[in-house]
CSV table of C-alpha atoms in Angstrom, one decimal:
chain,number,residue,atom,x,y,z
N,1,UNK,CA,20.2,5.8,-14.3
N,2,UNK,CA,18.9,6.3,-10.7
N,3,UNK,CA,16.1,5.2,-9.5
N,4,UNK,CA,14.9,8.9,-9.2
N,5,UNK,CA,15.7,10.0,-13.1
N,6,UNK,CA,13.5,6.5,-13.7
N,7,UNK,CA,10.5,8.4,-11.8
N,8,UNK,CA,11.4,11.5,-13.8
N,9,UNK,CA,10.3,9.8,-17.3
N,10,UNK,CA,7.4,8.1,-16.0
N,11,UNK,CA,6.4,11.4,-14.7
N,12,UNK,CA,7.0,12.8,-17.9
N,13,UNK,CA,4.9,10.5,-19.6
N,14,UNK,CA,1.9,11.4,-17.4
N,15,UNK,CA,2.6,15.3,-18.1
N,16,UNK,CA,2.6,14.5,-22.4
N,17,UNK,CA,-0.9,13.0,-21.2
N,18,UNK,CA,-2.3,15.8,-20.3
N,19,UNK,CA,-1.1,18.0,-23.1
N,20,UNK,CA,-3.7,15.4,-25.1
N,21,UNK,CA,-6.5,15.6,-23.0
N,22,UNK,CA,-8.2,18.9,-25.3
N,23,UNK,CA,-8.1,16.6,-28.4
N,24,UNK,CA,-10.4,13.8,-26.4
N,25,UNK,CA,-14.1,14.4,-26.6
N,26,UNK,CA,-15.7,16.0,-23.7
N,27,UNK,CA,-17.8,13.2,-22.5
N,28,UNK,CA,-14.5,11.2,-22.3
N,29,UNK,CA,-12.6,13.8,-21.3
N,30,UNK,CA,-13.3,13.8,-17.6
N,31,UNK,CA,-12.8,9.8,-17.3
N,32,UNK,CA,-9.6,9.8,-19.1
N,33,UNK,CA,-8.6,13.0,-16.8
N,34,UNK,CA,-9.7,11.4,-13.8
N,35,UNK,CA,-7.4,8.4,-14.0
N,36,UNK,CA,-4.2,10.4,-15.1
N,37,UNK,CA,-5.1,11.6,-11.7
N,38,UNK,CA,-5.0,8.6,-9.8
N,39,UNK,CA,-1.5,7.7,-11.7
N,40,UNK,CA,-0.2,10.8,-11.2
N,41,UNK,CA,-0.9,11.1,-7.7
N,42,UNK,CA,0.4,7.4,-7.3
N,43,UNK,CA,3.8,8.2,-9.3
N,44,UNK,CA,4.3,11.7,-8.9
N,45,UNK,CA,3.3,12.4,-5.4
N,46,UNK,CA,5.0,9.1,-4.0
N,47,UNK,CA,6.3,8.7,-0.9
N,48,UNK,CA,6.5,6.3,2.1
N,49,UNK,CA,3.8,5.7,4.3
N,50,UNK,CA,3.7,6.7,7.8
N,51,UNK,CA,2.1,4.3,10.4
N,52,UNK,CA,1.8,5.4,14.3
N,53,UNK,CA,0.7,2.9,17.0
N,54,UNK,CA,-0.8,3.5,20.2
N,55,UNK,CA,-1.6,1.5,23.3
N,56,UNK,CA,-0.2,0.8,26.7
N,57,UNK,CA,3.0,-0.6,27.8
N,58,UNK,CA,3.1,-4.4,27.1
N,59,UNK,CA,0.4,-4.3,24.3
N,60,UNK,CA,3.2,-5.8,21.9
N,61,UNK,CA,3.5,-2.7,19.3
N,62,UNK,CA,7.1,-3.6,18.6
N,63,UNK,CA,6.2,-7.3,18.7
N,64,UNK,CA,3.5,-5.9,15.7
N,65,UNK,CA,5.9,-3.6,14.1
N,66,UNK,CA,8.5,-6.6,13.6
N,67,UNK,CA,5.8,-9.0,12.9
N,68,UNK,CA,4.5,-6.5,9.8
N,69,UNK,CA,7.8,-6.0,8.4
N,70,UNK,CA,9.4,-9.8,8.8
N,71,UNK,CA,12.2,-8.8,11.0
N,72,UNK,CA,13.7,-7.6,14.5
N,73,UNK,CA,13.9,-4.3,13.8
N,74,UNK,CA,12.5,-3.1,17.3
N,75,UNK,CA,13.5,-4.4,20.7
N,76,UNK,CA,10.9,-5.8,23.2
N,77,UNK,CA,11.2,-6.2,26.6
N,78,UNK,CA,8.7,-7.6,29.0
N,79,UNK,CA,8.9,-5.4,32.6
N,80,UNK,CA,10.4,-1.9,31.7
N,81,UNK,CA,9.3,0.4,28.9
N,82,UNK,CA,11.7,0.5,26.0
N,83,UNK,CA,10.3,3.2,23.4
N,84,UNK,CA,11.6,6.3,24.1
N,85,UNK,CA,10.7,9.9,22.8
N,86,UNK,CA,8.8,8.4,19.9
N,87,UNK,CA,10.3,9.6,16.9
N,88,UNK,CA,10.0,8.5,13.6
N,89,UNK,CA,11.8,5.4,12.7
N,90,UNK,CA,13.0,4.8,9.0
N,91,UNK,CA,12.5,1.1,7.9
N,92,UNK,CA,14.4,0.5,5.1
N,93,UNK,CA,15.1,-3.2,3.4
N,94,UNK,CA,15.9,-4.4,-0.1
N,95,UNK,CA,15.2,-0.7,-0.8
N,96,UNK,CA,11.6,-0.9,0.2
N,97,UNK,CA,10.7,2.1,3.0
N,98,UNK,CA,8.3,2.6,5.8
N,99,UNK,CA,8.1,4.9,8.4
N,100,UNK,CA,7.0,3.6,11.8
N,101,UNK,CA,6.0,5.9,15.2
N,102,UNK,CA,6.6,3.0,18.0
N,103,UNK,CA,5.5,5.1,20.8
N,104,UNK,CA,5.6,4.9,24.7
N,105,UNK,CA,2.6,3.1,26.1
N,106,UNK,CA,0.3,5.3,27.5
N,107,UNK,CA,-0.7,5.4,30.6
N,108,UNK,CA,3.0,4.3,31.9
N,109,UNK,CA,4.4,5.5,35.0
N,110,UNK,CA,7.8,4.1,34.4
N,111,UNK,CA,10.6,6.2,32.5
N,112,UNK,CA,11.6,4.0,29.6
N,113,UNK,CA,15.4,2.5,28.6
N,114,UNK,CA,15.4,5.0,25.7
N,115,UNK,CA,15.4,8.6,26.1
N,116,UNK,CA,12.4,11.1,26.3
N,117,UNK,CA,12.3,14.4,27.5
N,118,UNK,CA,8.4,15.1,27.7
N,119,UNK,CA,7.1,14.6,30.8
N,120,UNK,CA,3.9,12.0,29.8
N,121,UNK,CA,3.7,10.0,26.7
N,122,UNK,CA,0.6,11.9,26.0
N,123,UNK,CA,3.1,14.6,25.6
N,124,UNK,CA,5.6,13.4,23.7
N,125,UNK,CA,3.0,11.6,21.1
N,126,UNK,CA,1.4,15.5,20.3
N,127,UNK,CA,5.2,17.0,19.7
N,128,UNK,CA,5.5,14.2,16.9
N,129,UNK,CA,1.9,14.2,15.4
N,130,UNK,CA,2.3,18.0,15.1
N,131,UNK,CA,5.3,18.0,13.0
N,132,UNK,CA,4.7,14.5,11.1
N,133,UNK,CA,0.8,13.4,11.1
N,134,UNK,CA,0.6,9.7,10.4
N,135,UNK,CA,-1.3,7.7,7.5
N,136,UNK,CA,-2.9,5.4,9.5
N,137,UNK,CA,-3.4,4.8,13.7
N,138,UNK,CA,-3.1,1.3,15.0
N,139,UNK,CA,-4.7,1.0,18.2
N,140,UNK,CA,-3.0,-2.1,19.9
N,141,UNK,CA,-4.7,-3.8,22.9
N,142,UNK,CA,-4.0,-6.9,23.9
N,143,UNK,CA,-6.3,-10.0,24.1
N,144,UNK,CA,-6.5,-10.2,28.0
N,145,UNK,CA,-6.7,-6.4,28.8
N,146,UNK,CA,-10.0,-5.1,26.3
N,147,UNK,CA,-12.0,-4.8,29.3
N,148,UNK,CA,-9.3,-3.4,31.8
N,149,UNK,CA,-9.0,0.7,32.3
N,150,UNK,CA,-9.7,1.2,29.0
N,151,UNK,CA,-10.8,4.8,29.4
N,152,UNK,CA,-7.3,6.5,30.2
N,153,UNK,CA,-6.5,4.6,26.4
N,154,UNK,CA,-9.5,6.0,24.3
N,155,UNK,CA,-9.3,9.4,26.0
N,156,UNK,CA,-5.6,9.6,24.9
N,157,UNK,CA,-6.2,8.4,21.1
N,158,UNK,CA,-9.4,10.9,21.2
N,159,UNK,CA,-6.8,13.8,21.9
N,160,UNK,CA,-4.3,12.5,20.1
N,161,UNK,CA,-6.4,12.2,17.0
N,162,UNK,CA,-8.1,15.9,17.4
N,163,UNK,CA,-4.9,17.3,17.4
N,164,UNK,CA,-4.0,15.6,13.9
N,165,UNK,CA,-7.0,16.4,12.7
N,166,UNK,CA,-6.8,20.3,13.5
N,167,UNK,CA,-3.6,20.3,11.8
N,168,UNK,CA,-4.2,18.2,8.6
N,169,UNK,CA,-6.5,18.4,5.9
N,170,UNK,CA,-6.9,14.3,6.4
N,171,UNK,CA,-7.6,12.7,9.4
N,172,UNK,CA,-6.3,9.3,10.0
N,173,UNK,CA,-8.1,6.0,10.2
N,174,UNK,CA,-7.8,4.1,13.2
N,175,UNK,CA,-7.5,0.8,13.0
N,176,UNK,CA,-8.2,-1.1,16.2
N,177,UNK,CA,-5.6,-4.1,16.9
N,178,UNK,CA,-6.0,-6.8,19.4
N,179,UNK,CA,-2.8,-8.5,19.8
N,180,UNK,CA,-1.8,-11.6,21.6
N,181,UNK,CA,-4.8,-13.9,21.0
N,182,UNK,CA,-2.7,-16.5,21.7
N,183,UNK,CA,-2.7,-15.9,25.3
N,184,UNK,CA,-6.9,-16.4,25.5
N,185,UNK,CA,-8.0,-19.6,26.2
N,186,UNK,CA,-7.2,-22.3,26.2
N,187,UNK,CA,-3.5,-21.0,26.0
N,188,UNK,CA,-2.1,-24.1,24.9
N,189,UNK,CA,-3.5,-24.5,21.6
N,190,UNK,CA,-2.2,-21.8,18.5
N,191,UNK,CA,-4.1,-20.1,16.6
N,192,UNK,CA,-3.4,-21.7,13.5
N,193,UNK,CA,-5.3,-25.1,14.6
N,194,UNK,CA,-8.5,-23.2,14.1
N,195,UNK,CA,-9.8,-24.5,17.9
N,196,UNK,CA,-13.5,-23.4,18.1
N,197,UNK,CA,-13.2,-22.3,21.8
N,198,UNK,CA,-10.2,-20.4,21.2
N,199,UNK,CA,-11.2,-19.2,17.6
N,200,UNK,CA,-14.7,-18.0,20.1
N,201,UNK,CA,-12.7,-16.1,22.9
N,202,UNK,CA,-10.6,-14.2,20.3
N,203,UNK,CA,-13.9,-13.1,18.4
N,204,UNK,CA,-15.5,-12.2,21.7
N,205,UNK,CA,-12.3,-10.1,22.9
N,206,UNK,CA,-12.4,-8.1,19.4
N,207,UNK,CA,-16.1,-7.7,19.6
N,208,UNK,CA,-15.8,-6.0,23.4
N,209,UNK,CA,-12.5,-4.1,22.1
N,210,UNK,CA,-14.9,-2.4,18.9
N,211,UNK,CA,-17.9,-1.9,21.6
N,212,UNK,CA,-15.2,-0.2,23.8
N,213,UNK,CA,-14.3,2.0,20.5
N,214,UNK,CA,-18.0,2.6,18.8
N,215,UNK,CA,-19.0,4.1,22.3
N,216,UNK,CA,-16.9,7.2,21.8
N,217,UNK,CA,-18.8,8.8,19.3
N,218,UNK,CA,-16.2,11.1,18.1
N,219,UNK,CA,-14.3,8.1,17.2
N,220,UNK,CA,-16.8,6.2,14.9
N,221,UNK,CA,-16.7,8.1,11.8
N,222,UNK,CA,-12.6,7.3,11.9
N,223,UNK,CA,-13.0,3.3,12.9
N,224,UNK,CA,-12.0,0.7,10.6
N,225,UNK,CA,-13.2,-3.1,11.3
N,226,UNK,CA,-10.9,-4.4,13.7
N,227,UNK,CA,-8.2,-6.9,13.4
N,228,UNK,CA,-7.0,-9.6,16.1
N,229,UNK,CA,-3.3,-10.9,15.7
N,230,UNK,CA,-0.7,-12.8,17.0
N,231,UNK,CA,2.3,-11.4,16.5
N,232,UNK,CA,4.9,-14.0,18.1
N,233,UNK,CA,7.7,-15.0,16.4
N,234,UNK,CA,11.6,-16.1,17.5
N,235,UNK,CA,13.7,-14.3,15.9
N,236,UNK,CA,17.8,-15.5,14.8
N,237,UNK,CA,20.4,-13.3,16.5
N,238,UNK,CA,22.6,-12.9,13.4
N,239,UNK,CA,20.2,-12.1,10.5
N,240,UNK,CA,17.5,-10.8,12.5
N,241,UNK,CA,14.4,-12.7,10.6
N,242,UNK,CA,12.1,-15.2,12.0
N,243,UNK,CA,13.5,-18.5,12.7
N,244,UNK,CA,12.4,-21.5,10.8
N,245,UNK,CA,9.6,-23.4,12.8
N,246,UNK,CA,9.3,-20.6,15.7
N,247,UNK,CA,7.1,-18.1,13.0
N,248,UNK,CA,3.8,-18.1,15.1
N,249,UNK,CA,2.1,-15.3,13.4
N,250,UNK,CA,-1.7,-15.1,12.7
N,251,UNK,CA,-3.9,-12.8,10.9
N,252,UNK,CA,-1.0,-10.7,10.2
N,253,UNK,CA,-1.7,-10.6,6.5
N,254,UNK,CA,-5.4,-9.7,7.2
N,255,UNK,CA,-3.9,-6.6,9.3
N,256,UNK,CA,-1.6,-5.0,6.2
N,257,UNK,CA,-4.6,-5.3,3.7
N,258,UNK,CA,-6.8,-3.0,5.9
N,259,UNK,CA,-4.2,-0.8,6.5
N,260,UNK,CA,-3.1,-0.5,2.8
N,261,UNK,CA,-6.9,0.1,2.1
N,262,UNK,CA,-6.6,2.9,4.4
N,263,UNK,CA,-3.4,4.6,3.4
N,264,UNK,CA,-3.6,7.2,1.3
N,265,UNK,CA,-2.9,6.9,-2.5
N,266,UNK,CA,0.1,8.2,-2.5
N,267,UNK,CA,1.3,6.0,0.3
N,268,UNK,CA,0.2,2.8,-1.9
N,269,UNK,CA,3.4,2.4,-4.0
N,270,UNK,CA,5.9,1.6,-1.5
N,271,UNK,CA,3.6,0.1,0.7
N,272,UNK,CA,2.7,-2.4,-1.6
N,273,UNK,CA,6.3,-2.9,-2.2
N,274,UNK,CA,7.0,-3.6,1.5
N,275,UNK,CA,4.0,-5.9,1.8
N,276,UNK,CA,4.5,-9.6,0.4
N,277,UNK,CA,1.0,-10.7,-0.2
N,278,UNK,CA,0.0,-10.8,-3.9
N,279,UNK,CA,-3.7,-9.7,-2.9
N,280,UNK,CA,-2.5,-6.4,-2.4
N,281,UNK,CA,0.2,-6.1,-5.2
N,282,UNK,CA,-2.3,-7.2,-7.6
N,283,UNK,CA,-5.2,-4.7,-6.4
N,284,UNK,CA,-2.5,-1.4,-6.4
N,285,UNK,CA,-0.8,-3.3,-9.9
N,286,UNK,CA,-4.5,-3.8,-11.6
N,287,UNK,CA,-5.8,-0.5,-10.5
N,288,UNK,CA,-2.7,1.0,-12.4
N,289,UNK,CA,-3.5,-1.2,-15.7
N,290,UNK,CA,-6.7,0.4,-15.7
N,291,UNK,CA,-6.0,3.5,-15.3
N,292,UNK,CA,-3.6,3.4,-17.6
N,293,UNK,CA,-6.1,1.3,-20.4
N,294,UNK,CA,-9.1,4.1,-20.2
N,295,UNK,CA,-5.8,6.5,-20.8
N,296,UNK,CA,-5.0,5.1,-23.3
N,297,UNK,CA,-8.7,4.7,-25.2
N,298,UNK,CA,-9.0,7.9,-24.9
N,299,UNK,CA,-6.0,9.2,-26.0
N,300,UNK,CA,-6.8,7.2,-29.2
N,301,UNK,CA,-9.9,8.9,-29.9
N,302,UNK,CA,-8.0,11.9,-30.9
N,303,UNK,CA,-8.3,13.4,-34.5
N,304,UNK,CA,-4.4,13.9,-34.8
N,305,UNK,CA,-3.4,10.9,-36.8
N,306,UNK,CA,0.4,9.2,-35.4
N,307,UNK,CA,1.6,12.1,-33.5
N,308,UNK,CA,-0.3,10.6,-30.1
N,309,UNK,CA,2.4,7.3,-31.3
N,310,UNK,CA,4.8,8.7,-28.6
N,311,UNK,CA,2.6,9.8,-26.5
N,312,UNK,CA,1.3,6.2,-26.2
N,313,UNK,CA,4.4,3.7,-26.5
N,314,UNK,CA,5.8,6.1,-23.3
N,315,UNK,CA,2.5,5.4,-21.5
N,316,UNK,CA,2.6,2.0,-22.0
N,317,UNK,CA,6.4,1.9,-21.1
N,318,UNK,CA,5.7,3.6,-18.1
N,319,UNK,CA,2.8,1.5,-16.7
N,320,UNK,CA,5.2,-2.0,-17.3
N,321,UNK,CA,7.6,0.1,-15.1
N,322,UNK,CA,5.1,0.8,-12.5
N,323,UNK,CA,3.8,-2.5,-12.2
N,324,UNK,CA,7.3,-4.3,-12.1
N,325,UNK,CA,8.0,-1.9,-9.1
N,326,UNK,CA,5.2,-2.4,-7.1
N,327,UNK,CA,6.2,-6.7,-7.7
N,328,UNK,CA,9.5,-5.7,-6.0
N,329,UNK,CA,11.4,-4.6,-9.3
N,330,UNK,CA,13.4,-1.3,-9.5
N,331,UNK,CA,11.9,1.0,-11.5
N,332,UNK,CA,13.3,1.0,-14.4
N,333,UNK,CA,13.1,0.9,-18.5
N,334,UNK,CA,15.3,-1.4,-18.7
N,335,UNK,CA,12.8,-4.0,-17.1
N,336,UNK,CA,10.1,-2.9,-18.9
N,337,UNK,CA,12.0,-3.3,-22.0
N,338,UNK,CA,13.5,-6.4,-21.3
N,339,UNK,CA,9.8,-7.7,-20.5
N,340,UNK,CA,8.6,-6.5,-23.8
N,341,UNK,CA,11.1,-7.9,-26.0
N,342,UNK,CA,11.0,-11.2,-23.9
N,343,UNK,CA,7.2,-11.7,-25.2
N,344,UNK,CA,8.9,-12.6,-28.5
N,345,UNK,CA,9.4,-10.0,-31.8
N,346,UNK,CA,6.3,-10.6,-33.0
N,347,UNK,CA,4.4,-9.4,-29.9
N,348,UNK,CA,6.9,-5.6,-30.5
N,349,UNK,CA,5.6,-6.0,-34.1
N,350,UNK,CA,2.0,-6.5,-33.3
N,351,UNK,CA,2.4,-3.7,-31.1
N,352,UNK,CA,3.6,-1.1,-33.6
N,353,UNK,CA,1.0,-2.3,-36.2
N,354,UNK,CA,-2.0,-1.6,-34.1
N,355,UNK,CA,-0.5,1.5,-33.5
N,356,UNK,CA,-0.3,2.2,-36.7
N,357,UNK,CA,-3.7,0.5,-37.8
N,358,UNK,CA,-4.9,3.0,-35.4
N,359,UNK,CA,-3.8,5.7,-37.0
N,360,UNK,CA,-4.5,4.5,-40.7
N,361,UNK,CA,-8.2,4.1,-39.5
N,362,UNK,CA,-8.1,7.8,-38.6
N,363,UNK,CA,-7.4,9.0,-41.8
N,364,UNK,CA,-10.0,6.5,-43.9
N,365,UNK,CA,-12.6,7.1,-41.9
N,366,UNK,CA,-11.8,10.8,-41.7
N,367,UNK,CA,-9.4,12.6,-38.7
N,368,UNK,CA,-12.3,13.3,-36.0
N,369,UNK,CA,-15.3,11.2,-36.8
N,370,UNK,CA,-16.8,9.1,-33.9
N,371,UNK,CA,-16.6,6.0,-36.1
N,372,UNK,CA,-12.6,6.3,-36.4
N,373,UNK,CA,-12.0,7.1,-32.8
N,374,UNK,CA,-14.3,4.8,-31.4
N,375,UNK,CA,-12.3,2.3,-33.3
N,376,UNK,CA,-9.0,3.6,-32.6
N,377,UNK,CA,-9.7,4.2,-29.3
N,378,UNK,CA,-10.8,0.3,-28.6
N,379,UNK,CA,-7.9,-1.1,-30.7
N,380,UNK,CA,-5.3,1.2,-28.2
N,381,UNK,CA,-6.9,0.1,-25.1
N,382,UNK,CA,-7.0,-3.4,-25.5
N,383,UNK,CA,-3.6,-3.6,-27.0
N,384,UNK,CA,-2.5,-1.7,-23.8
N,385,UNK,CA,-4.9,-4.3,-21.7
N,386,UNK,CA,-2.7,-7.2,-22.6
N,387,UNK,CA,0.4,-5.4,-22.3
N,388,UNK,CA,-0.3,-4.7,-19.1
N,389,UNK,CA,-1.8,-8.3,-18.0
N,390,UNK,CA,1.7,-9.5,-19.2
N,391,UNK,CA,3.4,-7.0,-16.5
N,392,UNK,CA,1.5,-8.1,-14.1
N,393,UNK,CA,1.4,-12.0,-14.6
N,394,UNK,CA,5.3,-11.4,-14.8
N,395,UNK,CA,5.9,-9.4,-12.1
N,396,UNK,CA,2.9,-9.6,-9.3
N,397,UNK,CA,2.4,-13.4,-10.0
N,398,UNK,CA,6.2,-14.6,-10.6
N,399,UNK,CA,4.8,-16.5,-13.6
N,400,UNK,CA,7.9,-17.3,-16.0
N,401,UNK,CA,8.2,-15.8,-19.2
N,402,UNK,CA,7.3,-18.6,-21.2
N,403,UNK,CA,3.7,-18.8,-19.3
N,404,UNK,CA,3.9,-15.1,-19.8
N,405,UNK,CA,4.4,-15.1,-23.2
N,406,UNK,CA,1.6,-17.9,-24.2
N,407,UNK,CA,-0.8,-15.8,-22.0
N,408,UNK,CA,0.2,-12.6,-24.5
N,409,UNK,CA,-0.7,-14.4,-27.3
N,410,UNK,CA,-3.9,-16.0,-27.0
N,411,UNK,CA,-5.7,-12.4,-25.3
N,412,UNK,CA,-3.8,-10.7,-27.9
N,413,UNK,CA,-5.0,-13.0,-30.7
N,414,UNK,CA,-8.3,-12.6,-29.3
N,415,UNK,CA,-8.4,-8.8,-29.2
């Protein structure tokens, strides 16, 4: 089964949601409606995000872009411009996707090696944003240049940015980038040592970059905090990634949270899959549990008595799914199955008798009353709690299935 009929039945689980939703009580109604939402806008409306940087010549935005994505997948050169007529660039490793605008640096006089037909950077940035706004808007400067000519730059993200905004219905947040802190003094010492001087000048030069920035005050509404980096790194010839002991990047991590943050939802998914850091696998993974847990409370409440069973086991199904794939998983049933039946047999049992302990509480207490689906409703969502905690101890945290399973257990035991 591809990867895309995989989507289709987790999509379909999120449509069989909403066929429930008149059988939930009103004042639930609108919570449990509100997170199929954000799942199906995650799931449904998935697609790669779409990340455009802008800055001058020599500002290191393909030194960023390789230093992001753990690889050489952009040249850089050091005297003549190499990004050409800035179209977007498909990255695409271990089947994880992003979409990257490298563009010319502004305020270049020099034609660049690749090719380019506009006559100005400025124009061959608006050509692009018209057709394909992006996501997010790095704004690179580097360490040594925040106070040098820096008007020609923030006029041309100011027009640049109007433009996307007149066309889309989101504007994009600009994150501002200050890149090569290494190169402040004193130059000798990296990053990573933590020197108070340097650790000073590269606060100061971020500080002076953000003043440049909040002055503009049609800017400030779309400003994120800003981020300095290094971005330097040697990379091997052959396999392209960073050799071992020549990785010199610094606050690169710090960078892809705020830009994740930033993205919008339906961005998230592959993002996160591209991005290594746990932090942000966890947030996107536990934001999906949750979702998926108040779903599933509410879908419990209903007066119909084992004919929500399906409607449940797919949800559940579908949220291990979407959890393993965010961790770097395909998505697939087959995971979330495997993952299931790995807690042990009597974990599946457990699971199909407080389904069905559910559903016997309905019809004691009477199909309908608040007692039974207040019950019912608690007893689904922390079953689908655990389940879920499982997924993502498994897949987010690499945890073996053993620590896994023991974990199951004990909260299930307790719930």
């Amino acid at each position: 089964m591809s990867k895309d009929d995989e989507f289709d039945l987790v999509r379909e689980s999120i449509k069989q949601l909403i066929d429930r939703l008149d059988g939930v009580p009103k004042p639930l109604r609108k919570l449990v409606q509100d997170n199929v939402d954000i799942l199906y806008t995650l799931v449904h409306d998935h697609r790669v995000p779409r990340v455009m940087l802008l800055g001058r010549r020599g500002s290191g935005k393909s030194m960023l872009v390789n230093a992001f994505l753990g690889a050489e997948v952009r040249p850089t050169v050091s005297v003549h411009s190499t990004t050409g007529s800035a179209p977007w660039e498909s990255y695409e490793r271990d089947g994880r996707r992003m979409e990257i605008l490298d563009t010319r640096g502004v305020q270049e006089s020099s034609k660049p090696v690749e090719s380019d037909s506009a006559a100005s950077p400025l124009e061959s940035l608006m050509a692009v944003v018209r057709r394909t706004p992006p996501d997010v808007i790095l704004f690179v400067v580097t360490a040594t240049d925040v106070d040098v000519a820096m008007e020609g730059d923030l006029d041309a993200l100011v027009r640049v940015h109007q433009e996307i905004s007149r066309l889309s219905d989101r504007p994009p947040t600009i994150i501002p980038v200050l890149t090569k802190g290494d190169r402040l003094d004193p130059n000798d010492v990296p990053m990573s040592e933590g020197d108070p001087e340097k650790s000073a000048n590269v606060t100061a030069a971020t500080e002076t970059l953000f003043r440049h920035l909040k002055a503009v005050s049609y800017l400030t509404p779309f400003l994120a905090d800003p981020v300095p980096t290094v971005a330097n790194v040697a990379y091997d010839s052959v396999t392209k990634l960073p050799k071992h002991g020549h990785d010199y990047r610094w606050n690169i991590g710090r960078l892809t949270t705020v830009m994740f943050e930033h993205l919008p939802d339906e961005a998230k998914l592959e993002f996160a899959r591209l991005e290594n850091l746990t932090q942000v696998r966890r947030k996107l993974a536990g934001r999906v549990v949750n979702s998926t847990v108040a779903i599933c409370g509410g879908v419990g409440y209903q007066p119909i008595p084992i004919v929500d069973l399906p409607v449940l086991t797919g949800i559940q199904i579908a949220m291990v799914m979407v959890v393993g794939y965010i961790g770097g998983a395909e998505m697939s049933v087959r995971a979330a199955r495997d993952l299931i039946g790995a807690l042990g047999v009597n974990v599946v049992a457990g699971m199909a008798f407080r389904q069905l302990a559910r559903s016997m509480i309905k019809l004691i207490r009477g199909a309908g009353t608040v007692a039974g689906g207040a019950v019912s409703g608690s007893v689904a969502a922390s079953g689908t709690k655990a389940i879920g905690a499982a997924a993502i101890s498994y897949f987010i945290d690499g945890n073996n299935i053993e620590k896994v399973r023991d974990a199951y257990r004990r909260r299930a035991g307790n719930d």
